[in-house]
Amino acid sequence: MGISTGEQYIRRINQLKTNIWLDGSRITGNISDHAAFKGVMASQAKLYDLQHQPALKDVMTFVSEESGNRVGMSFLEPKTKEDLEKRRLMIQEWAKSHVGMMGRSPDYMNTILMVLNAAADLFTAEDERCAENIRNYYQYVKEHDLSLTHVFVSPQNNRGKQDGESEQIAARMIRKTEDGIVIHGSRILATQAGVTDEILVYPVPSNIDDEAFSYAFAIPCNTPGLSFICRESFVYKDTHFDHPLGSRYDEMDAIVVFDNVLVPWERVFLHGSPIVKKLLYSQSDMFEHTAHQVVSKNVIKTEFILGMIQLIIDGINISEYQHIREKFSEVAMALEAMRGFLYESERNAKINQWGTMTPDANPLLAAVNYYPGIYPRLIEIIQLMSASGLVAIPSEKDFASDQKDLLNHHLQTACQNGYERVKLFRLAWDLSMSAFGSRQQLYERFFFGDPVRLADQLYSRYDRGDSVSMVKAFLARQ
Ligand SMILES: Cc1cc2nc3c(=O)[nH]c(=O)nc-3n(C[C@H](O)[C@H](O)[C@H](O)COP(=O)(O)OP(=O)(O)OC[C@H]3O[C@@H](n4cnc5c(N)ncnc54)[C@H](O)[C@@H]3O)c2cc1C
């Protein structure tokens, strides 16, 4: 097996017939033909195909020691700083393909599996079999190049109680049987719902010592009893001219409902140990590796935004205004800050207790706290620079109508005809004003966790020993 092609990916997902609901109906037929999913599935298929490009072979893949097959680089457990760089280059190659708009391109979940596999010994504290299950699962996904969604949040029904876990709504382990564990209830929020092979479920990162909520497993998305209830689609139209980002990259989000879902033992990674649940978050270094993926991707996203802003500046010729230059410099500073966080995390990487080369947490903690704040400002800058350009955007059909010449004339700029200019401003609109663009903002604010608790995490974890020592040494001076 080894790396998938895009066609194999699409065929697999179509065959699953996942129980997925959208706007009151269960989706039947090939999901890759459905208006809400076909764009993002085609984009994901392109990612898989990139792995087969001869020129990118050594960037995108490595040879699996276990099978001799070429497998995706995001499965690589880094042992050296060069390995970390290889991972970054691969992540960024995919990110260039989706211009940073797909938060759940498969490298994100592959990174999580890489971490779980590397730290599998953690799980022996509860049950030897769980560590073995994780190792087998990692090999299975790696060698078949499967795609995953994941859920680790309980529904928002009562945040006054810890993560709502004590409510009767949140998915919990209701019993263990000879065949496996049985899960009942719901979880939020599966991004890429319906377009992945499998779903990984792991515990809500809370301090609750309740066995019923201390579980982790992975199952195929078509497992009986499992259903996905989607939000409204943000694909307005499938023309790339009118809706350049939404028509390509709208990763669906869904509530996940488990109706007495049986998880077979070989897919169970954790089944009741609150201690292992806490170790998973405190000892696996999942944060460092996932944050490294996220920041690698967001460097590309910010590069894309900066390029778009420059084209807007050139398009309507506003570069001489001082405040425009100042706003551009804000974007450039954001990009350079993100690059700095990323490279610094690699420069100070160290081998962790599992033998994995692990990026430094300090710059990554800063990055995941910084970006949710700066991203909305980048979007605001697009709006402040573009003004009415964001709504003077006739459609592709207008440009194919009798109005074509008139539109090309009246909407021209110094360097573009009307059609070219509207193409650019439609892109800016899709990132800054459409439902797709709003969701991107919400995503950047929340997908890695609530910003308030992320700041708390930084406060708890940030290594400030050297700074404190410097001040103490100064105070001790005569
Ligand atoms: C677009 C998008 C995609 C996502 N994709 C995924 C995914 O694929 N998989 C997945 O598992 N999750 C996903 N998430 C969920 C994401 O992890 C959560 O949104 C995030 O962890 C915050 O949790 P919440 O949404 O339940 O907000 P809540 O925790 O309910 O927070 C709501 C408000 O209450 C405040 N609050 C609540 N509890 C506390 C507290 N204890 N202390 C201080 N303040 C508190 C928060 O600060 C916030 O202002 C996604 C979210 C979004 C928006």
Coordinates of C-alpha atoms and ligand atoms in Angstrom, one line a residue:
M1 CA 0.0 0.0 0.0
G2 CA 1.7 3.2 1.1
I3 CA 0.7 6.6 -0.1
S4 CA -2.8 7.0 -1.6
T5 CA -3.7 8.8 -4.8
G6 CA -6.5 11.3 -4.8
E7 CA -8.7 8.9 -6.7
Q8 CA -8.2 6.1 -4.2
Y9 CA -9.1 8.5 -1.4
I10 CA -12.3 9.6 -3.1
R11 CA -13.3 6.0 -3.9
R12 CA -12.7 4.9 -0.3
I13 CA -14.8 7.7 1.2
N14 CA -17.7 7.2 -1.3
Q15 CA -17.7 3.5 -0.4
L16 CA -18.1 4.2 3.3
K17 CA -21.6 5.6 3.1
T18 CA -21.1 7.4 6.4
N19 CA -24.2 8.3 8.2
I20 CA -24.0 12.0 7.6
W21 CA -26.9 14.5 7.8
L22 CA -27.1 18.0 6.2
D23 CA -30.1 20.3 6.2
G24 CA -32.6 17.7 7.3
S25 CA -31.6 14.9 5.1
R26 CA -29.2 12.0 5.2
I27 CA -26.7 12.2 2.4
T28 CA -27.0 9.3 0.0
G29 CA -25.1 8.6 -3.1
N30 CA -21.5 9.5 -3.6
I31 CA -20.5 12.2 -1.1
S32 CA -17.9 13.5 -3.6
D33 CA -20.7 14.5 -5.9
H34 CA -22.5 16.5 -3.2
A35 CA -22.4 20.3 -3.6
A36 CA -21.3 20.8 0.0
F37 CA -18.4 18.3 -0.1
K38 CA -17.1 17.9 -3.6
G39 CA -14.9 21.0 -3.6
V40 CA -13.1 20.1 -0.4
M41 CA -12.8 16.5 -1.4
A42 CA -11.2 17.5 -4.7
S43 CA -8.8 19.7 -2.8
Q44 CA -7.9 16.9 -0.4
A45 CA -7.5 14.5 -3.4
K46 CA -5.0 17.0 -4.8
L47 CA -3.0 16.8 -1.6
Y48 CA -2.7 13.0 -1.9
D49 CA -1.7 13.3 -5.6
L50 CA 1.1 15.8 -4.7
Q51 CA 2.8 12.9 -2.9
H52 CA 3.2 11.1 -6.2
Q53 CA 4.9 13.9 -8.0
P54 CA 8.4 12.7 -8.7
A55 CA 10.0 16.1 -8.0
L56 CA 8.4 16.1 -4.6
K57 CA 9.0 12.5 -3.7
D58 CA 11.6 13.1 -1.0
V59 CA 9.8 16.1 0.4
M60 CA 6.4 14.4 0.7
T61 CA 7.3 10.9 1.6
F62 CA 9.8 8.6 3.3
V63 CA 10.4 4.8 3.1
S64 CA 8.6 2.9 5.9
E65 CA 11.0 0.7 7.8
E66 CA 8.1 -1.7 8.4
S67 CA 6.9 -2.3 4.9
G68 CA 9.5 -0.7 2.5
N69 CA 6.6 1.4 1.1
R70 CA 6.7 5.1 0.6
V71 CA 4.5 6.7 3.2
G72 CA 3.6 10.3 4.0
M73 CA 6.2 12.5 5.7
S74 CA 3.8 13.7 8.4
F75 CA 3.9 10.2 9.8
L76 CA 7.6 10.5 10.4
E77 CA 8.6 10.5 14.0
P78 CA 11.4 13.1 14.1
K79 CA 14.6 11.9 15.7
T80 CA 16.8 14.8 14.6
K81 CA 16.3 18.5 13.9
E82 CA 16.7 17.7 10.2
D83 CA 13.6 15.4 10.6
L84 CA 11.7 18.3 12.1
E85 CA 12.7 20.4 9.1
K86 CA 11.5 17.6 6.8
R87 CA 8.2 17.6 8.5
R88 CA 7.9 21.3 8.2
L89 CA 8.7 21.3 4.5
M90 CA 6.1 18.7 3.8
I91 CA 3.4 20.4 5.9
Q92 CA 4.1 23.6 4.1
E93 CA 4.0 22.0 0.6
W94 CA 0.5 20.8 1.4
A95 CA -0.4 24.2 2.9
K96 CA 0.7 26.0 -0.3
S97 CA -1.7 23.7 -2.2
H98 CA -4.6 24.8 0.0
V99 CA -3.2 28.3 0.7
G100 CA -3.5 27.6 4.4
M101 CA -7.3 27.2 4.4
M102 CA -7.5 23.6 5.4
G103 CA -7.0 23.2 9.1
R104 CA -7.6 19.5 8.9
S105 CA -5.5 18.5 5.9
P106 CA -4.4 15.0 6.8
D107 CA -1.0 16.0 8.1
Y108 CA -2.7 17.4 11.3
M109 CA -4.2 14.1 12.3
N110 CA -1.1 12.2 11.1
T111 CA 0.9 14.3 13.5
I112 CA -1.4 13.3 16.4
L113 CA -1.0 9.6 15.5
M114 CA 2.7 10.0 15.3
V115 CA 2.8 11.4 18.8
L116 CA 0.5 8.7 20.2
N117 CA 2.6 6.0 18.7
A118 CA 5.8 7.5 20.0
A119 CA 4.4 7.8 23.5
A120 CA 2.4 4.5 23.4
D121 CA 4.2 3.3 26.5
L122 CA 2.1 5.8 28.4
F123 CA -0.9 3.7 27.8
T124 CA 0.6 0.6 29.4
A125 CA -0.1 2.1 32.8
E126 CA -3.7 1.0 32.3
D127 CA -3.4 -1.9 29.9
E128 CA -0.6 -3.4 27.8
R129 CA -3.0 -4.1 25.0
C130 CA -3.8 -0.4 24.6
A131 CA -0.2 0.5 23.8
E132 CA -0.1 -2.3 21.3
N133 CA -3.4 -1.1 19.8
I134 CA -2.0 2.3 19.3
R135 CA 1.1 1.1 17.6
N136 CA -0.9 -1.2 15.3
Y137 CA -3.3 1.6 14.5
Y138 CA -0.6 4.1 13.7
Q139 CA 1.0 1.5 11.3
Y140 CA -2.4 0.8 9.7
V141 CA -3.2 4.4 9.0
K142 CA 0.3 5.2 7.9
E143 CA 0.6 2.2 5.5
H144 CA -2.9 2.8 4.1
D145 CA -2.6 6.6 4.1
L146 CA -6.1 7.1 5.7
S147 CA -7.7 10.3 6.6
L148 CA -9.1 11.1 10.0
T149 CA -11.3 13.5 11.8
H150 CA -11.3 13.9 15.5
V151 CA -13.4 15.0 18.5
F152 CA -12.2 15.9 22.0
V153 CA -14.8 18.4 23.2
S154 CA -18.1 17.7 25.1
P155 CA -21.2 19.6 24.0
Q156 CA -21.7 23.1 25.3
N157 CA -24.6 22.4 27.6
N158 CA -23.3 23.4 30.9
R159 CA -19.8 24.9 31.2
G160 CA -20.4 25.7 34.8
K161 CA -19.7 22.0 35.4
Q162 CA -16.4 20.8 34.2
D163 CA -16.7 20.4 30.5
G164 CA -20.3 19.3 30.9
E165 CA -19.1 15.8 31.4
S166 CA -21.4 15.1 34.2
E167 CA -24.4 15.8 32.1
Q168 CA -26.2 13.0 30.4
I169 CA -25.5 14.4 26.9
A170 CA -21.7 14.1 26.6
A171 CA -20.5 10.9 25.1
R172 CA -19.4 8.5 27.8
M173 CA -18.4 4.9 28.1
I174 CA -21.5 3.1 29.3
R175 CA -20.2 -0.4 29.5
K176 CA -17.4 -2.8 28.7
T177 CA -18.3 -6.1 27.0
E178 CA -16.3 -9.1 25.8
D179 CA -16.2 -7.4 22.4
G180 CA -15.2 -3.9 23.3
I181 CA -16.4 -0.7 25.0
V182 CA -19.8 0.9 24.3
I183 CA -20.0 4.7 23.8
H184 CA -23.2 6.7 24.1
G185 CA -23.8 10.4 23.8
S186 CA -22.4 13.2 21.7
R187 CA -19.2 15.2 21.1
I188 CA -18.3 18.4 19.2
L189 CA -16.9 19.3 16.7
A190 CA -15.7 17.1 13.9
T191 CA -14.1 19.2 11.2
Q192 CA -13.9 17.4 7.8
A193 CA -16.9 15.4 8.9
G194 CA -18.0 13.0 6.2
V195 CA -14.9 13.2 4.1
T196 CA -12.5 11.1 6.2
D197 CA -12.0 7.4 6.6
E198 CA -11.9 7.2 10.4
I199 CA -12.6 9.2 13.5
L200 CA -10.2 9.5 16.4
V201 CA -11.9 10.2 19.8
Y202 CA -9.9 11.1 22.8
P203 CA -10.6 12.5 26.2
V204 CA -11.7 16.0 26.9
P205 CA -8.6 17.7 28.5
S206 CA -10.2 18.2 31.9
N207 CA -9.4 17.3 35.5
I208 CA -12.4 15.1 36.0
D209 CA -11.6 11.7 37.5
D210 CA -14.5 9.9 36.0
E211 CA -13.8 6.6 34.4
A212 CA -16.8 7.0 32.1
F213 CA -15.1 9.9 30.4
S214 CA -11.6 8.5 30.3
Y215 CA -11.6 6.8 27.0
A216 CA -9.9 7.0 23.6
F217 CA -10.4 5.0 20.5
A218 CA -10.5 5.2 16.7
I219 CA -13.2 3.7 14.4
P220 CA -14.2 3.8 10.8
C221 CA -16.7 6.7 10.1
N222 CA -19.3 4.2 9.0
T223 CA -19.4 2.3 12.3
P224 CA -23.0 1.4 13.2
G225 CA -24.6 3.8 15.6
L226 CA -22.2 6.7 14.6
S227 CA -23.7 9.7 12.9
F228 CA -22.5 13.2 11.9
I229 CA -24.9 16.2 11.9
C230 CA -23.5 19.0 9.8
R231 CA -23.7 22.7 10.0
E232 CA -25.0 24.5 7.0
S233 CA -22.7 24.4 4.0
F234 CA -20.7 27.5 3.3
V235 CA -20.3 26.6 -0.4
Y236 CA -22.5 29.2 -2.0
K237 CA -21.7 28.2 -5.6
D238 CA -19.2 25.8 -7.1
T239 CA -17.7 28.4 -9.5
H240 CA -14.1 29.2 -8.4
F241 CA -14.4 32.7 -9.8
D242 CA -17.4 33.6 -7.6
H243 CA -16.4 31.7 -4.5
P244 CA -12.7 31.0 -4.8
L245 CA -12.1 29.7 -1.3
G246 CA -15.4 28.3 -0.2
S247 CA -15.9 26.3 -3.4
R248 CA -12.5 24.6 -2.7
Y249 CA -11.8 24.4 1.0
D250 CA -15.0 24.4 3.0
E251 CA -14.2 21.7 5.6
M252 CA -17.5 20.7 7.0
D253 CA -18.0 20.8 10.8
A254 CA -20.4 18.4 12.5
I255 CA -21.8 17.3 15.9
V256 CA -21.0 13.6 16.4
V257 CA -23.6 11.3 17.9
F258 CA -22.7 7.9 19.3
D259 CA -25.8 5.7 19.7
N260 CA -24.5 2.7 21.7
V261 CA -21.5 2.5 19.5
L262 CA -19.4 -0.6 20.0
V263 CA -15.7 0.0 19.8
P264 CA -13.9 -3.3 19.3
W265 CA -11.0 -3.9 21.8
E266 CA -8.3 -3.7 19.2
R267 CA -9.3 -0.1 18.5
V268 CA -9.5 0.9 22.2
F269 CA -6.5 3.0 23.4
L270 CA -7.9 4.0 26.9
H271 CA -10.8 2.5 28.7
G272 CA -11.3 4.1 32.1
S273 CA -8.1 5.3 33.6
P274 CA -8.2 9.0 34.6
I275 CA -4.5 8.8 35.4
V276 CA -3.6 7.8 31.8
K277 CA -6.0 10.4 30.5
K278 CA -4.0 13.1 32.4
L279 CA -0.7 11.6 31.3
L280 CA -1.8 11.8 27.7
Y281 CA -1.9 15.6 27.9
S282 CA 1.0 16.1 30.3
Q283 CA 3.5 13.6 29.1
S284 CA 3.0 12.8 25.4
D285 CA 4.2 16.2 24.0
M286 CA 1.1 16.3 21.7
F287 CA 1.0 20.0 22.1
E288 CA 4.5 20.6 20.8
H289 CA 4.1 18.5 17.7
T290 CA 0.5 19.6 16.8
A291 CA 1.5 23.3 17.4
H292 CA 4.5 22.8 15.1
Q293 CA 2.1 21.6 12.4
V294 CA -0.3 24.4 13.0
V295 CA 2.3 27.2 12.9
S296 CA 4.0 25.7 9.8
K297 CA 0.7 25.9 8.1
N298 CA -0.2 29.3 9.4
V299 CA 3.1 30.8 8.1
I300 CA 1.9 29.8 4.6
K301 CA -1.6 31.2 5.3
T302 CA -0.1 34.5 6.4
E303 CA 2.2 34.6 3.3
F304 CA -0.9 34.2 1.2
I305 CA -2.7 37.0 3.0
L306 CA 0.3 39.3 2.6
G307 CA 0.5 38.6 -1.1
M308 CA -3.2 39.2 -1.5
I309 CA -3.0 42.5 0.4
Q310 CA -0.1 43.7 -1.8
L311 CA -2.1 42.9 -5.0
I312 CA -5.0 44.9 -3.6
I313 CA -2.6 47.8 -2.9
D314 CA -1.2 47.6 -6.4
G315 CA -4.6 47.1 -8.0
I316 CA -6.2 50.3 -6.7
N317 CA -2.9 52.1 -6.4
I318 CA -3.0 53.1 -2.7
S319 CA 0.6 52.4 -1.9
E320 CA 1.5 56.0 -1.4
Y321 CA -0.7 56.5 1.6
Q322 CA 1.2 56.2 4.8
H323 CA -1.5 54.4 6.8
I324 CA -1.6 51.7 4.0
R325 CA 2.1 51.2 4.4
E326 CA 1.7 51.0 8.1
K327 CA -1.1 48.4 7.8
F328 CA 1.0 46.4 5.4
S329 CA 3.9 46.4 7.9
E330 CA 1.5 45.0 10.5
V331 CA 0.9 42.0 8.2
A332 CA 4.6 41.6 7.5
M333 CA 5.4 41.7 11.2
A334 CA 2.8 39.0 11.8
L335 CA 4.4 36.8 9.2
E336 CA 7.9 37.4 10.5
A337 CA 6.7 36.7 14.1
M338 CA 5.2 33.4 13.0
R339 CA 8.3 32.4 11.1
G340 CA 10.4 33.3 14.1
F341 CA 8.2 31.2 16.5
L342 CA 8.5 28.3 14.1
Y343 CA 12.2 28.4 13.5
E344 CA 13.0 29.1 17.2
S345 CA 10.9 26.1 18.2
E346 CA 13.0 23.9 15.9
R347 CA 16.3 25.5 16.9
N348 CA 15.8 24.7 20.5
A349 CA 14.2 21.3 19.9
K350 CA 15.2 18.5 22.2
I351 CA 14.8 14.7 22.4
N352 CA 12.0 13.9 24.8
Q353 CA 11.5 11.0 27.1
W354 CA 10.1 8.9 24.2
G355 CA 13.2 9.5 22.0
T356 CA 11.3 12.0 19.7
M357 CA 12.9 15.2 18.6
T358 CA 10.4 17.7 20.1
P359 CA 10.2 21.4 19.2
D360 CA 10.6 23.8 22.1
A361 CA 7.2 24.6 23.7
N362 CA 8.0 28.3 24.6
P363 CA 7.8 29.8 21.1
L364 CA 4.9 27.5 20.2
L365 CA 2.9 28.5 23.3
A366 CA 3.5 32.1 22.2
A367 CA 2.5 31.4 18.6
V368 CA -0.8 29.6 19.4
N369 CA -1.7 32.5 21.7
Y370 CA -0.6 35.2 19.3
Y371 CA -2.3 34.0 16.1
P372 CA -5.9 33.9 17.3
G373 CA -5.5 37.6 18.2
I374 CA -3.7 38.8 15.1
Y375 CA -5.7 36.8 12.6
P376 CA -8.9 38.9 13.0
R377 CA -6.7 42.1 12.6
L378 CA -5.3 40.7 9.3
I379 CA -8.9 40.3 8.1
E380 CA -9.8 43.8 9.3
I381 CA -6.8 45.2 7.3
I382 CA -8.2 43.5 4.2
Q383 CA -11.5 45.2 4.8
L384 CA -9.9 48.6 5.6
M385 CA -7.8 48.6 2.5
S386 CA -10.5 47.2 0.1
A387 CA -13.5 49.2 1.2
S388 CA -16.3 49.0 -1.5
G389 CA -14.1 46.8 -3.6
L390 CA -15.3 44.0 -1.4
V391 CA -18.9 44.4 -2.6
A392 CA -18.4 45.8 -6.1
I393 CA -18.0 42.2 -7.2
P394 CA -20.2 41.1 -10.0
S395 CA -20.4 37.3 -10.7
E396 CA -18.9 35.1 -13.3
K397 CA -22.3 35.1 -15.0
D398 CA -22.3 38.9 -15.2
F399 CA -19.0 38.7 -17.0
A400 CA -20.4 36.2 -19.4
S401 CA -23.5 38.4 -20.1
D402 CA -24.1 41.4 -22.3
Q403 CA -22.8 43.6 -19.5
K404 CA -19.3 42.1 -20.0
D405 CA -17.7 45.0 -21.8
L406 CA -19.3 47.6 -19.6
L407 CA -18.0 45.8 -16.5
N408 CA -14.5 45.4 -17.8
H409 CA -14.5 49.1 -18.6
H410 CA -16.0 50.5 -15.4
L411 CA -14.2 48.1 -13.0
Q412 CA -10.8 48.3 -14.5
T413 CA -7.8 49.5 -12.5
A414 CA -4.5 50.9 -13.5
C415 CA -3.1 47.4 -14.1
Q416 CA -6.2 45.1 -14.4
N417 CA -9.3 44.8 -16.5
G418 CA -12.6 44.5 -14.7
Y419 CA -12.6 40.7 -14.8
E420 CA -9.1 40.4 -13.3
R421 CA -9.8 43.0 -10.6
V422 CA -13.1 41.3 -9.6
K423 CA -11.4 37.9 -9.4
L424 CA -8.9 39.4 -6.9
F425 CA -11.5 41.2 -4.9
R426 CA -13.8 38.1 -4.8
L427 CA -10.8 36.3 -3.2
A428 CA -10.5 39.1 -0.6
W429 CA -14.3 39.0 0.0
D430 CA -14.3 35.3 0.5
L431 CA -11.6 35.5 3.1
S432 CA -12.9 38.6 4.9
M433 CA -16.7 38.6 4.5
S434 CA -18.3 35.4 3.3
A435 CA -19.5 32.7 5.7
F436 CA -16.4 30.7 4.7
G437 CA -14.2 33.7 5.8
S438 CA -16.1 34.2 9.1
R439 CA -15.7 30.5 9.9
Q440 CA -12.0 30.8 9.2
Q441 CA -11.8 33.5 11.8
L442 CA -13.8 31.5 14.3
Y443 CA -11.6 28.5 13.5
E444 CA -8.3 30.4 14.1
R445 CA -9.8 31.8 17.4
F446 CA -10.9 28.4 18.8
F447 CA -9.8 25.3 17.0
F448 CA -6.8 24.8 19.2
G449 CA -8.8 25.5 22.4
D450 CA -10.4 28.4 24.1
P451 CA -8.0 31.4 24.1
V452 CA -8.5 32.1 27.8
R453 CA -7.4 28.7 28.7
L454 CA -4.6 28.7 26.1
A455 CA -3.2 31.8 27.9
D456 CA -3.5 30.0 31.2
Q457 CA -1.6 27.1 29.7
L458 CA 1.2 29.5 28.6
Y459 CA 1.3 31.0 32.1
S460 CA 1.6 27.5 33.6
R461 CA 4.1 26.1 31.2
Y462 CA 6.3 28.9 30.0
D463 CA 9.9 28.4 31.0
R464 CA 11.0 31.7 32.5
G465 CA 13.7 30.3 34.7
D466 CA 16.6 32.2 33.1
S467 CA 14.7 35.5 33.2
V468 CA 13.9 35.1 36.9
S469 CA 17.5 34.1 37.7
M470 CA 18.8 37.2 35.8
V471 CA 16.7 39.5 38.0
K472 CA 17.7 37.7 41.2
A473 CA 21.3 38.0 40.2
F474 CA 20.8 41.7 39.5
L475 CA 19.2 42.2 42.9
A476 CA 22.1 40.3 44.6
R477 CA 24.6 42.7 43.1
Q478 CA 26.4 44.9 45.6
Ligands
LIG1 C1 -14.5 26.1 13.3 C2 -14.1 25.2 14.4 C3 -13.7 23.9 14.1 C4 -13.4 23.0 15.2 N1 -12.9 21.7 14.9 C5 -12.8 20.8 15.9 C6 -12.4 19.5 15.6 O1 -12.2 19.1 14.5 N2 -12.4 18.6 16.7 C7 -12.6 19.0 17.9 O2 -12.6 18.2 18.8 N3 -13.0 20.3 18.2 C8 -13.0 21.2 17.2 N4 -13.4 22.5 17.5 C9 -13.8 22.8 18.9 C10 -12.7 23.6 19.7 O3 -11.8 22.7 20.2 C11 -13.5 24.3 20.8 O4 -14.2 25.4 20.1 C12 -12.6 24.9 21.8 O5 -11.9 24.0 22.5 C13 -13.4 25.8 22.8 O6 -14.4 25.0 23.3 P1 -16.0 25.3 23.2 O7 -16.2 25.7 21.8 O8 -16.8 24.3 23.8 O9 -16.1 26.7 24.0 P2 -16.5 26.8 25.5 O10 -15.5 26.0 26.3 O11 -17.9 26.4 25.7 O12 -16.3 28.3 25.8 C14 -17.3 29.3 25.6 C15 -17.0 30.6 26.3 O13 -17.0 30.3 27.7 C16 -15.7 30.5 28.3 N5 -15.4 29.4 29.2 C17 -16.0 28.2 29.2 N6 -15.4 27.4 30.2 C18 -14.5 28.2 30.8 C19 -13.5 27.9 31.8 N7 -13.4 26.8 32.4 N8 -12.7 28.9 32.1 C20 -12.7 30.1 31.5 N9 -13.6 30.4 30.5 C21 -14.4 29.5 30.2 C22 -14.7 30.6 27.1 O14 -13.6 31.4 27.4 C23 -15.6 31.1 26.0 O15 -15.6 32.5 26.0 C24 -13.6 23.4 16.5 C25 -14.1 24.7 16.8 C26 -14.4 25.6 15.8 C27 -14.9 26.9 16.1

